[in-house]
């Protein structure tokens, strides 16, 4: 089998991997300042003002020692305030330079998990918080003639179109190979050896690279209930819209944001919903309480539950035990068994980051569990804070939320971009 070599391979074409592709493709940030940035962050403005070259050349280790994490610095440059007012507020600009030899491999189209998010889902944050600094949503809307309020929550369909536009807009299409699943990552004399499967043909391919960026996202492996009947045809893994469930009685299994979305939308589409959760009502109501004043679908689920709608039954501290081929579902709630007859089961029980692909390395990847009140949950790779390189496997970088210390804040999903790109350019003698 022929092995293709690249200086850098990126695994994962979600917001984390895609941003890295464009920056490695030669689009580098330069400080230009802005009134808003100088007013709010005078010290940083004074530090960056004299910096002539690309911001990728900053001494990130020194900045970390001074208490400034790279992801935070670029967040402030990109969003000196939370609200978007004008393009000129972004305190950096992007100029096209020499690209680095890279290839991005992803099993889905670019945009990552947003490709399969429910059709009508709204983001948790304003549209402009989901954008890349090199392509503000306001600029995209202007170029495409779209009427988008970038300070409002953005709908999945609008967001995914934005991400899909990025490769062509920045001339990176030739460096992206989608529809390809990486199945193994091993050490190699040139750095790393990756084996992948082309999903359309089933062909096996191999690649080597000197540097590897693992940006496969926090739910590349969907969780399973581990019960009989889980793979029956009326049980769906990922909810898109009420059209997935044309018949009347739907069981939603979950309890996080995706399940809340599905239960609410199905109820409002006239279905009879049985909502099964392992969590307690107190835990669920904490999430609802935290979100009901900012997110419209939480306002709605609170109304439905408080109004005791007869079409939504919420079963707390309940587990699915078995799913029968005739649509009966056996549940266990506090030691008691109950059987519910349904037409569809929607599983929205999340996923996990998959590190099982790494094999044969002298050291195991050390992982840290990250968890917060907003239901953000992922095992992150222990990395150096100034470049997001693994502390265990040199030249392996963790992209986006997979890097330790990255929390659920604005641009966190691609906050690792600049420090990783800067480190690679530095190692390659390009800075
Ligand atoms: C329902 C939902 C709503 C969310 N809403 C928000 C929000 O409003 N705001 C926010 O900031 N964050 C939100 N998040 C967090 C979310 O994780 C980010 O928005 C973002 O998509 C993460 O980007 P990523 O590139 O790290 O991962 P992903 O978007 O998951 O992309 C990773 C890509 O890598 C691919 N991949 C995985 N393994 C392999 C492999 N072995 N070979 C090839 N390809 C592979 C995956 O298929 C995927 O396409 C939400 C998450 C979910 C699940």
CSV table of C-alpha atoms and ligand atoms in Angstrom, one decimal:
chain,number,residue,atom,x,y,z
A,1,UNK,CA,0.0,0.0,0.0
A,2,UNK,CA,1.3,3.5,-0.9
A,3,UNK,CA,1.8,5.7,2.1
A,4,UNK,CA,1.2,9.5,1.6
A,5,UNK,CA,3.4,11.8,3.7
A,6,UNK,CA,2.6,15.3,5.0
A,7,UNK,CA,4.3,17.6,7.4
A,8,UNK,CA,1.1,17.9,9.4
A,9,UNK,CA,-2.0,15.8,9.6
A,10,UNK,CA,-5.2,17.0,11.2
A,11,UNK,CA,-7.8,14.5,12.3
A,12,UNK,CA,-11.2,16.0,12.5
A,13,UNK,CA,-12.9,18.7,10.4
A,14,UNK,CA,-15.1,20.3,13.0
A,15,UNK,CA,-14.7,23.9,14.1
A,16,UNK,CA,-11.4,23.0,15.9
A,17,UNK,CA,-9.7,21.2,12.9
A,18,UNK,CA,-11.1,23.5,10.2
A,19,UNK,CA,-9.7,26.7,11.9
A,20,UNK,CA,-6.3,25.1,12.0
A,21,UNK,CA,-6.5,24.1,8.4
A,22,UNK,CA,-7.0,27.7,7.3
A,23,UNK,CA,-4.3,29.1,9.5
A,24,UNK,CA,-1.8,26.3,8.5
A,25,UNK,CA,-3.0,27.0,4.9
A,26,UNK,CA,-1.3,30.4,5.3
A,27,UNK,CA,-3.8,32.8,6.8
A,28,UNK,CA,-1.9,34.4,9.6
A,29,UNK,CA,-3.1,36.9,12.2
A,30,UNK,CA,-1.5,40.3,12.7
A,31,UNK,CA,-2.2,42.8,15.4
A,32,UNK,CA,-4.1,45.9,14.1
A,33,UNK,CA,-5.6,47.0,17.4
A,34,UNK,CA,-9.1,48.5,17.8
A,35,UNK,CA,-10.6,51.2,20.0
A,36,UNK,CA,-12.6,48.7,22.0
A,37,UNK,CA,-9.5,46.4,22.6
A,38,UNK,CA,-7.3,49.3,23.7
A,39,UNK,CA,-10.0,50.7,26.0
A,40,UNK,CA,-10.6,47.4,27.7
A,41,UNK,CA,-7.2,45.7,27.6
A,42,UNK,CA,-4.7,48.6,27.6
A,43,UNK,CA,-1.9,46.5,29.0
A,44,UNK,CA,-2.2,43.9,26.2
A,45,UNK,CA,-2.6,46.6,23.6
A,46,UNK,CA,0.7,48.2,24.8
A,47,UNK,CA,2.4,44.8,24.7
A,48,UNK,CA,1.1,43.9,21.2
A,49,UNK,CA,1.4,47.4,19.7
A,50,UNK,CA,5.1,47.1,18.8
A,51,UNK,CA,4.8,43.5,17.5
A,52,UNK,CA,5.4,43.7,13.8
A,53,UNK,CA,5.3,40.1,12.6
A,54,UNK,CA,2.5,37.6,12.7
A,55,UNK,CA,0.9,36.9,16.1
A,56,UNK,CA,1.8,33.3,15.6
A,57,UNK,CA,5.4,34.4,16.5
A,58,UNK,CA,4.4,35.6,20.0
A,59,UNK,CA,6.3,34.0,22.9
A,60,UNK,CA,3.4,32.0,24.2
A,61,UNK,CA,5.4,30.4,27.0
A,62,UNK,CA,6.2,33.8,28.4
A,63,UNK,CA,2.6,34.9,28.1
A,64,UNK,CA,1.5,31.8,30.0
A,65,UNK,CA,4.0,32.6,32.7
A,66,UNK,CA,2.5,36.1,32.9
A,67,UNK,CA,-0.9,34.5,33.4
A,68,UNK,CA,-2.3,34.9,29.8
A,69,UNK,CA,-3.4,31.6,28.2
A,70,UNK,CA,-3.1,31.7,24.3
A,71,UNK,CA,-6.8,30.7,23.9
A,72,UNK,CA,-7.8,33.7,26.1
A,73,UNK,CA,-5.5,36.2,24.3
A,74,UNK,CA,-7.1,35.3,20.9
A,75,UNK,CA,-10.6,35.4,22.4
A,76,UNK,CA,-10.0,39.0,23.6
A,77,UNK,CA,-8.5,40.0,20.2
A,78,UNK,CA,-11.4,38.5,18.4
A,79,UNK,CA,-14.2,39.5,20.8
A,80,UNK,CA,-13.0,42.5,22.8
A,81,UNK,CA,-16.6,42.7,24.0
A,82,UNK,CA,-19.3,40.1,24.0
A,83,UNK,CA,-21.6,42.0,21.6
A,84,UNK,CA,-20.7,42.5,18.0
A,85,UNK,CA,-20.9,46.1,16.8
A,86,UNK,CA,-18.6,46.4,13.8
A,87,UNK,CA,-15.9,44.5,12.0
A,88,UNK,CA,-13.3,47.0,13.1
A,89,UNK,CA,-13.7,45.9,16.7
A,90,UNK,CA,-11.7,42.7,15.9
A,91,UNK,CA,-8.2,43.7,16.9
A,92,UNK,CA,-6.4,41.4,14.5
A,93,UNK,CA,-6.4,41.0,10.7
A,94,UNK,CA,-5.4,38.1,8.5
A,95,UNK,CA,-2.9,38.2,5.7
A,96,UNK,CA,-2.1,35.4,3.4
A,97,UNK,CA,1.4,33.9,3.7
A,98,UNK,CA,3.2,30.7,2.9
A,99,UNK,CA,1.2,27.6,3.7
A,100,UNK,CA,2.6,24.6,5.6
A,101,UNK,CA,2.2,21.2,4.0
A,102,UNK,CA,-0.8,19.7,5.7
A,103,UNK,CA,-3.8,17.4,5.1
A,104,UNK,CA,-7.0,17.2,7.1
A,105,UNK,CA,-8.9,13.9,7.4
A,106,UNK,CA,-12.4,13.8,8.6
A,107,UNK,CA,-15.2,11.3,8.4
A,108,UNK,CA,-17.9,14.0,8.1
A,109,UNK,CA,-18.0,17.1,6.0
A,110,UNK,CA,-16.4,20.1,7.6
A,111,UNK,CA,-18.3,21.6,10.4
A,112,UNK,CA,-18.0,18.5,12.6
A,113,UNK,CA,-20.9,17.5,14.8
A,114,UNK,CA,-23.0,20.4,13.5
A,115,UNK,CA,-23.6,18.3,10.4
A,116,UNK,CA,-25.7,15.9,12.4
A,117,UNK,CA,-27.2,18.3,15.0
A,118,UNK,CA,-31.0,18.5,14.9
A,119,UNK,CA,-32.2,20.5,11.9
A,120,UNK,CA,-33.8,23.3,13.8
A,121,UNK,CA,-31.4,23.4,16.8
A,122,UNK,CA,-30.3,26.8,18.0
A,123,UNK,CA,-26.8,27.3,19.4
A,124,UNK,CA,-26.2,28.0,23.1
A,125,UNK,CA,-24.5,31.2,22.2
A,126,UNK,CA,-24.9,34.1,19.7
A,127,UNK,CA,-24.0,33.3,16.2
A,128,UNK,CA,-20.8,35.4,16.2
A,129,UNK,CA,-19.4,33.4,19.1
A,130,UNK,CA,-19.4,30.4,16.8
A,131,UNK,CA,-17.4,32.2,14.0
A,132,UNK,CA,-13.7,32.1,13.1
A,133,UNK,CA,-11.8,35.4,13.6
A,134,UNK,CA,-10.6,35.2,10.0
A,135,UNK,CA,-14.2,35.1,8.7
A,136,UNK,CA,-16.6,37.0,10.9
A,137,UNK,CA,-20.2,35.9,10.5
A,138,UNK,CA,-21.1,39.5,9.6
A,139,UNK,CA,-18.6,39.5,6.7
A,140,UNK,CA,-20.0,36.1,5.5
A,141,UNK,CA,-23.6,37.4,5.7
A,142,UNK,CA,-22.6,40.5,3.7
A,143,UNK,CA,-20.8,38.5,1.1
A,144,UNK,CA,-23.6,36.0,0.7
A,145,UNK,CA,-26.4,38.6,0.9
A,146,UNK,CA,-27.9,37.0,4.0
A,147,UNK,CA,-30.0,38.7,6.6
A,148,UNK,CA,-28.4,37.4,9.8
A,149,UNK,CA,-28.4,39.1,13.2
A,150,UNK,CA,-25.1,37.8,14.4
A,151,UNK,CA,-25.8,38.7,18.0
A,152,UNK,CA,-28.8,36.3,18.1
A,153,UNK,CA,-28.6,32.6,18.6
A,154,UNK,CA,-28.0,30.9,15.2
A,155,UNK,CA,-29.9,28.0,13.8
A,156,UNK,CA,-27.9,24.8,12.9
A,157,UNK,CA,-28.8,25.1,9.2
A,158,UNK,CA,-27.3,28.6,8.9
A,159,UNK,CA,-24.3,27.7,11.0
A,160,UNK,CA,-23.4,24.6,9.0
A,161,UNK,CA,-23.7,26.5,5.7
A,162,UNK,CA,-21.2,29.0,7.1
A,163,UNK,CA,-18.7,26.3,8.0
A,164,UNK,CA,-19.2,24.6,4.6
A,165,UNK,CA,-18.3,27.8,2.9
A,166,UNK,CA,-14.9,28.2,4.7
A,167,UNK,CA,-12.7,25.8,2.6
A,168,UNK,CA,-13.5,27.4,-0.8
A,169,UNK,CA,-13.5,30.9,0.6
A,170,UNK,CA,-9.9,30.4,1.9
A,171,UNK,CA,-8.7,28.2,-0.9
A,172,UNK,CA,-8.1,25.0,1.2
A,173,UNK,CA,-10.3,22.5,-0.6
A,174,UNK,CA,-7.4,20.5,-1.9
A,175,UNK,CA,-6.0,19.9,1.6
A,176,UNK,CA,-9.2,18.4,3.0
A,177,UNK,CA,-10.2,14.8,2.7
A,178,UNK,CA,-13.7,14.1,4.1
A,179,UNK,CA,-15.6,10.8,4.2
A,180,UNK,CA,-12.5,9.2,5.6
A,181,UNK,CA,-12.3,7.6,9.1
A,182,UNK,CA,-9.0,7.3,10.8
A,183,UNK,CA,-8.9,3.9,12.5
A,184,UNK,CA,-5.4,3.6,13.9
A,185,UNK,CA,-2.6,6.0,15.0
A,186,UNK,CA,0.9,4.5,15.6
A,187,UNK,CA,4.4,5.7,16.1
A,188,UNK,CA,6.6,5.8,12.9
A,189,UNK,CA,10.2,6.7,12.1
A,190,UNK,CA,8.8,9.9,10.3
A,191,UNK,CA,6.6,10.7,13.3
A,192,UNK,CA,3.1,9.1,13.1
A,193,UNK,CA,1.5,6.5,10.9
A,194,UNK,CA,-2.2,6.8,10.4
A,195,UNK,CA,-4.5,4.1,8.9
A,196,UNK,CA,-7.9,5.1,7.6
A,197,UNK,CA,-10.9,3.8,5.8
A,198,UNK,CA,-12.5,5.7,2.9
A,199,UNK,CA,-16.2,5.4,3.9
A,200,UNK,CA,-17.6,5.3,0.3
A,201,UNK,CA,-15.3,2.6,-1.1
A,202,UNK,CA,-14.1,0.8,2.0
A,203,UNK,CA,-10.5,1.2,0.8
A,204,UNK,CA,-7.8,1.3,3.4
A,205,UNK,CA,-5.3,4.1,3.2
A,206,UNK,CA,-2.1,5.0,5.1
A,207,UNK,CA,-0.5,8.3,5.9
A,208,UNK,CA,2.6,9.4,7.7
A,209,UNK,CA,3.3,12.8,9.2
A,210,UNK,CA,5.8,14.7,11.4
A,211,UNK,CA,3.2,16.4,13.5
A,212,UNK,CA,-0.3,15.3,14.3
A,213,UNK,CA,-3.2,17.4,15.5
A,214,UNK,CA,-6.0,15.3,17.0
A,215,UNK,CA,-9.2,17.4,16.8
A,216,UNK,CA,-11.8,14.5,16.7
A,217,UNK,CA,-14.2,16.2,19.0
A,218,UNK,CA,-15.8,15.3,22.3
A,219,UNK,CA,-18.4,12.9,20.9
A,220,UNK,CA,-16.8,10.9,18.2
A,221,UNK,CA,-18.1,7.7,19.8
A,222,UNK,CA,-21.8,7.9,20.6
A,223,UNK,CA,-22.7,6.3,24.0
A,224,UNK,CA,-24.8,3.1,24.0
A,225,UNK,CA,-27.5,2.1,26.5
A,226,UNK,CA,-26.1,-1.5,26.4
A,227,UNK,CA,-29.6,-3.1,26.5
A,228,UNK,CA,-31.4,-5.6,24.3
A,229,UNK,CA,-33.3,-4.0,21.4
A,230,UNK,CA,-31.1,-0.9,21.2
A,231,UNK,CA,-30.5,-1.4,17.5
A,232,UNK,CA,-34.1,-2.1,16.5
A,233,UNK,CA,-35.2,0.0,13.5
A,234,UNK,CA,-37.5,2.3,15.5
A,235,UNK,CA,-34.7,3.3,17.8
A,236,UNK,CA,-32.7,6.3,16.5
A,237,UNK,CA,-29.3,7.3,17.6
A,238,UNK,CA,-29.4,10.9,16.7
A,239,UNK,CA,-32.4,13.1,16.5
A,240,UNK,CA,-32.9,15.4,13.5
A,241,UNK,CA,-36.5,16.6,13.4
A,242,UNK,CA,-40.1,15.4,14.2
A,243,UNK,CA,-40.1,13.9,10.7
A,244,UNK,CA,-37.8,11.1,12.1
A,245,UNK,CA,-40.8,10.1,14.3
A,246,UNK,CA,-43.9,10.2,12.1
A,247,UNK,CA,-45.9,8.0,14.5
A,248,UNK,CA,-47.5,9.3,17.8
A,249,UNK,CA,-45.8,7.8,20.8
A,250,UNK,CA,-42.1,8.7,21.3
A,251,UNK,CA,-39.8,7.8,24.1
A,252,UNK,CA,-36.8,10.2,24.5
A,253,UNK,CA,-33.9,8.8,26.5
A,254,UNK,CA,-31.3,11.3,27.8
A,255,UNK,CA,-31.5,14.3,30.0
A,256,UNK,CA,-28.9,16.7,28.6
A,257,UNK,CA,-29.4,19.6,26.2
A,258,UNK,CA,-29.9,17.5,23.1
A,259,UNK,CA,-32.5,15.4,24.8
A,260,UNK,CA,-34.3,18.5,26.1
A,261,UNK,CA,-34.4,19.9,22.6
A,262,UNK,CA,-35.8,16.7,21.1
A,263,UNK,CA,-38.4,16.2,23.9
A,264,UNK,CA,-39.6,19.8,23.5
A,265,UNK,CA,-39.7,19.8,19.7
A,266,UNK,CA,-41.5,16.5,19.5
A,267,UNK,CA,-44.1,17.6,22.1
A,268,UNK,CA,-44.7,20.8,20.2
A,269,UNK,CA,-45.1,18.8,17.0
A,270,UNK,CA,-48.1,17.0,18.6
A,271,UNK,CA,-46.4,13.8,19.7
A,272,UNK,CA,-47.0,12.0,23.0
A,273,UNK,CA,-43.6,12.1,24.7
A,274,UNK,CA,-42.3,9.9,27.4
A,275,UNK,CA,-39.0,11.5,28.6
A,276,UNK,CA,-36.8,9.0,30.4
A,277,UNK,CA,-33.8,10.3,32.4
A,278,UNK,CA,-31.4,8.8,34.9
A,279,UNK,CA,-30.9,12.1,36.7
A,280,UNK,CA,-33.0,13.5,39.5
A,281,UNK,CA,-35.6,16.2,39.0
A,282,UNK,CA,-33.4,18.6,41.0
A,283,UNK,CA,-30.5,18.1,38.6
A,284,UNK,CA,-32.8,18.6,35.6
A,285,UNK,CA,-34.4,21.7,37.1
A,286,UNK,CA,-31.0,23.2,37.8
A,287,UNK,CA,-30.2,23.1,34.1
A,288,UNK,CA,-33.6,24.4,33.2
A,289,UNK,CA,-33.4,27.2,35.7
A,290,UNK,CA,-30.0,28.2,34.5
A,291,UNK,CA,-31.1,28.3,30.9
A,292,UNK,CA,-34.8,29.3,30.8
A,293,UNK,CA,-34.1,33.1,30.6
A,294,UNK,CA,-31.5,32.9,27.9
A,295,UNK,CA,-32.5,30.0,25.6
A,296,UNK,CA,-36.0,29.9,24.1
A,297,UNK,CA,-36.3,26.1,24.1
A,298,UNK,CA,-35.6,26.1,27.8
A,299,UNK,CA,-38.3,28.7,28.4
A,300,UNK,CA,-40.6,26.4,26.4
A,301,UNK,CA,-39.7,23.1,28.3
A,302,UNK,CA,-40.2,24.9,31.6
A,303,UNK,CA,-43.7,26.0,30.4
A,304,UNK,CA,-44.5,22.4,29.3
A,305,UNK,CA,-43.4,20.8,32.5
A,306,UNK,CA,-44.8,23.5,34.8
A,307,UNK,CA,-48.1,23.4,32.9
A,308,UNK,CA,-48.2,19.6,33.4
A,309,UNK,CA,-48.9,19.0,29.7
A,310,UNK,CA,-50.6,15.6,29.4
A,311,UNK,CA,-48.4,14.9,26.3
A,312,UNK,CA,-45.1,15.0,28.1
A,313,UNK,CA,-44.4,12.6,30.9
A,314,UNK,CA,-40.9,13.1,32.6
A,315,UNK,CA,-39.6,10.0,34.3
A,316,UNK,CA,-36.7,10.8,36.6
A,317,UNK,CA,-34.2,8.3,38.2
A,318,UNK,CA,-35.3,5.8,35.5
A,319,UNK,CA,-33.3,3.4,33.4
A,320,UNK,CA,-34.2,1.5,30.2
A,321,UNK,CA,-33.8,-2.2,30.8
A,322,UNK,CA,-34.9,-3.7,27.5
A,323,UNK,CA,-36.6,-2.7,24.2
A,324,UNK,CA,-38.9,-5.2,22.6
A,325,UNK,CA,-39.5,-5.7,18.9
A,326,UNK,CA,-43.2,-4.9,19.4
A,327,UNK,CA,-42.5,-1.4,20.8
A,328,UNK,CA,-42.7,-2.2,24.5
A,329,UNK,CA,-39.9,-0.7,26.6
A,330,UNK,CA,-39.1,-2.1,30.0
A,331,UNK,CA,-38.0,0.6,32.5
A,332,UNK,CA,-36.7,0.5,36.0
A,333,UNK,CA,-37.5,3.4,38.3
A,334,UNK,CA,-36.3,3.2,41.9
A,335,UNK,CA,-36.5,-0.6,41.9
A,336,UNK,CA,-39.9,-0.7,40.3
A,337,UNK,CA,-40.5,-2.0,36.8
A,338,UNK,CA,-42.8,-0.3,34.3
A,339,UNK,CA,-43.6,-1.1,30.7
A,340,UNK,CA,-44.3,1.6,28.2
A,341,UNK,CA,-45.6,1.0,24.7
A,342,UNK,CA,-44.0,3.3,22.1
A,343,UNK,CA,-43.7,3.8,18.3
A,344,UNK,CA,-40.2,5.4,18.4
A,345,UNK,CA,-37.3,5.6,20.7
A,346,UNK,CA,-34.9,8.6,20.4
A,347,UNK,CA,-31.6,8.1,22.2
A,348,UNK,CA,-29.8,11.3,23.0
A,349,UNK,CA,-27.3,10.1,25.5
A,350,UNK,CA,-24.2,11.9,24.2
A,351,UNK,CA,-20.8,10.6,23.3
A,352,UNK,CA,-17.2,10.4,24.3
A,353,UNK,CA,-13.9,11.5,22.9
A,354,UNK,CA,-12.1,8.4,21.4
A,355,UNK,CA,-8.5,7.9,22.3
A,356,UNK,CA,-8.5,4.2,21.5
A,357,UNK,CA,-7.0,4.8,18.1
A,358,UNK,CA,-3.6,5.5,19.7
A,359,UNK,CA,-1.6,2.4,19.9
A,360,UNK,CA,2.1,1.4,20.3
A,361,UNK,CA,3.4,4.6,21.8
A,362,UNK,CA,6.0,4.4,24.6
A,363,UNK,CA,3.8,6.5,26.9
A,364,UNK,CA,0.0,6.4,27.4
A,365,UNK,CA,-1.9,9.6,26.9
A,366,UNK,CA,-2.8,11.1,30.3
A,367,UNK,CA,-6.3,12.3,30.4
A,368,UNK,CA,-8.1,14.7,32.7
A,369,UNK,CA,-11.9,14.8,33.2
A,370,UNK,CA,-13.5,18.1,32.5
A,371,UNK,CA,-17.0,18.7,33.7
A,372,UNK,CA,-19.1,21.8,34.4
A,373,UNK,CA,-22.6,22.8,35.5
A,374,UNK,CA,-23.6,23.5,31.9
A,375,UNK,CA,-23.3,19.7,31.1
A,376,UNK,CA,-20.0,20.1,29.3
A,377,UNK,CA,-18.2,16.8,29.9
A,378,UNK,CA,-15.1,15.4,28.2
A,379,UNK,CA,-11.8,13.7,28.9
A,380,UNK,CA,-9.1,16.0,27.8
A,381,UNK,CA,-5.5,15.3,26.9
A,382,UNK,CA,-2.8,16.6,29.3
A,383,UNK,CA,-1.0,19.2,27.3
A,384,UNK,CA,1.6,22.0,27.7
A,385,UNK,CA,-0.4,25.2,28.3
A,386,UNK,CA,1.6,27.4,25.8
A,387,UNK,CA,1.2,25.1,22.8
A,388,UNK,CA,-1.4,22.4,23.5
A,389,UNK,CA,1.2,19.7,22.7
A,390,UNK,CA,0.7,16.4,24.6
A,391,UNK,CA,3.0,16.1,27.6
A,392,UNK,CA,3.3,12.4,26.8
A,393,UNK,CA,3.7,12.1,23.0
A,394,UNK,CA,5.9,14.8,21.5
A,395,UNK,CA,4.5,16.5,18.3
A,396,UNK,CA,1.0,15.4,19.1
A,397,UNK,CA,-1.3,18.3,19.6
A,398,UNK,CA,-4.9,18.3,21.0
A,399,UNK,CA,-7.3,20.5,19.1
A,400,UNK,CA,-10.3,22.4,20.6
A,401,UNK,CA,-12.0,20.9,23.7
A,402,UNK,CA,-9.6,17.9,23.7
A,403,UNK,CA,-6.8,20.0,25.1
A,404,UNK,CA,-6.6,20.1,28.9
A,405,UNK,CA,-7.8,23.4,30.5
A,406,UNK,CA,-10.0,24.4,27.6
A,407,UNK,CA,-13.5,25.2,29.1
A,408,UNK,CA,-16.8,26.1,27.6
A,409,UNK,CA,-16.2,29.7,26.8
A,410,UNK,CA,-16.5,31.8,23.6
A,411,UNK,CA,-14.3,30.4,20.8
A,412,UNK,CA,-13.0,27.6,23.1
A,413,UNK,CA,-13.8,25.0,20.4
A,414,UNK,CA,-11.1,26.5,18.2
A,415,UNK,CA,-9.2,28.4,20.8
A,416,UNK,CA,-6.2,26.2,20.4
A,417,UNK,CA,-5.6,27.2,16.8
A,418,UNK,CA,-3.0,29.9,17.1
A,419,UNK,CA,-0.7,28.5,19.7
A,420,UNK,CA,-0.6,25.1,17.9
A,421,UNK,CA,0.0,26.8,14.5
A,422,UNK,CA,2.7,29.1,16.0
A,423,UNK,CA,4.5,26.1,17.6
A,424,UNK,CA,4.5,24.2,14.3
A,425,UNK,CA,5.8,27.1,12.3
A,426,UNK,CA,8.4,27.7,15.0
A,427,UNK,CA,9.6,24.1,14.9
A,428,UNK,CA,9.7,24.2,11.1
A,429,UNK,CA,11.8,27.4,11.2
A,430,UNK,CA,9.2,29.5,9.5
A,431,UNK,CA,9.0,32.2,12.1
B,1,LIG,C1,-25.8,19.4,20.5
B,1,LIG,C2,-24.6,20.3,20.8
B,1,LIG,C3,-24.7,21.6,20.9
B,1,LIG,C4,-23.6,22.4,21.1
B,1,LIG,N1,-23.7,23.8,21.1
B,1,LIG,C5,-22.7,24.6,21.3
B,1,LIG,C6,-22.8,26.0,21.3
B,1,LIG,O1,-23.9,26.5,21.1
B,1,LIG,N2,-21.7,26.8,21.5
B,1,LIG,C7,-20.5,26.2,21.6
B,1,LIG,O2,-19.4,26.9,21.8
B,1,LIG,N3,-20.3,24.8,21.7
B,1,LIG,C8,-21.4,24.0,21.5
B,1,LIG,N4,-21.2,22.7,21.5
B,1,LIG,C9,-19.9,22.1,21.8
B,1,LIG,C10,-19.3,21.5,20.5
B,1,LIG,O3,-18.5,20.5,20.9
B,1,LIG,C11,-18.7,22.6,19.6
B,1,LIG,O4,-19.6,23.4,19.1
B,1,LIG,C12,-17.9,22.0,18.4
B,1,LIG,O5,-18.6,21.4,17.4
B,1,LIG,C13,-16.7,21.2,18.8
B,1,LIG,O6,-15.8,21.3,17.7
B,1,LIG,P1,-14.7,20.2,17.4
B,1,LIG,O7,-14.1,20.5,16.1
B,1,LIG,O8,-13.8,20.0,18.6
B,1,LIG,O9,-15.5,18.8,17.3
B,1,LIG,P2,-16.6,18.2,16.4
B,1,LIG,O10,-17.5,19.3,15.9
B,1,LIG,O11,-17.2,17.0,17.0
B,1,LIG,O12,-15.8,17.8,15.1
B,1,LIG,C14,-14.9,16.7,15.1
B,1,LIG,C15,-15.0,15.9,13.7
B,1,LIG,O13,-14.0,14.9,13.7
B,1,LIG,C16,-14.6,13.7,13.1
B,1,LIG,N5,-14.0,12.5,13.6
B,1,LIG,C17,-14.0,12.0,14.9
B,1,LIG,N6,-13.3,10.9,14.9
B,1,LIG,C18,-12.7,10.7,13.7
B,1,LIG,C19,-11.9,9.8,13.1
B,1,LIG,N7,-11.4,8.7,13.8
B,1,LIG,N8,-11.6,9.9,11.8
B,1,LIG,C20,-12.0,10.9,11.0
B,1,LIG,N9,-12.8,11.9,11.5
B,1,LIG,C21,-13.2,11.8,12.8
B,1,LIG,C22,-16.1,13.8,13.7
B,1,LIG,O14,-16.9,13.0,12.9
B,1,LIG,C23,-16.4,15.3,13.5
B,1,LIG,O15,-16.8,15.6,12.2
B,1,LIG,C24,-22.3,21.9,21.3
B,1,LIG,C25,-22.2,20.5,21.3
B,1,LIG,C26,-23.4,19.7,21.0
B,1,LIG,C27,-23.2,18.2,21.0
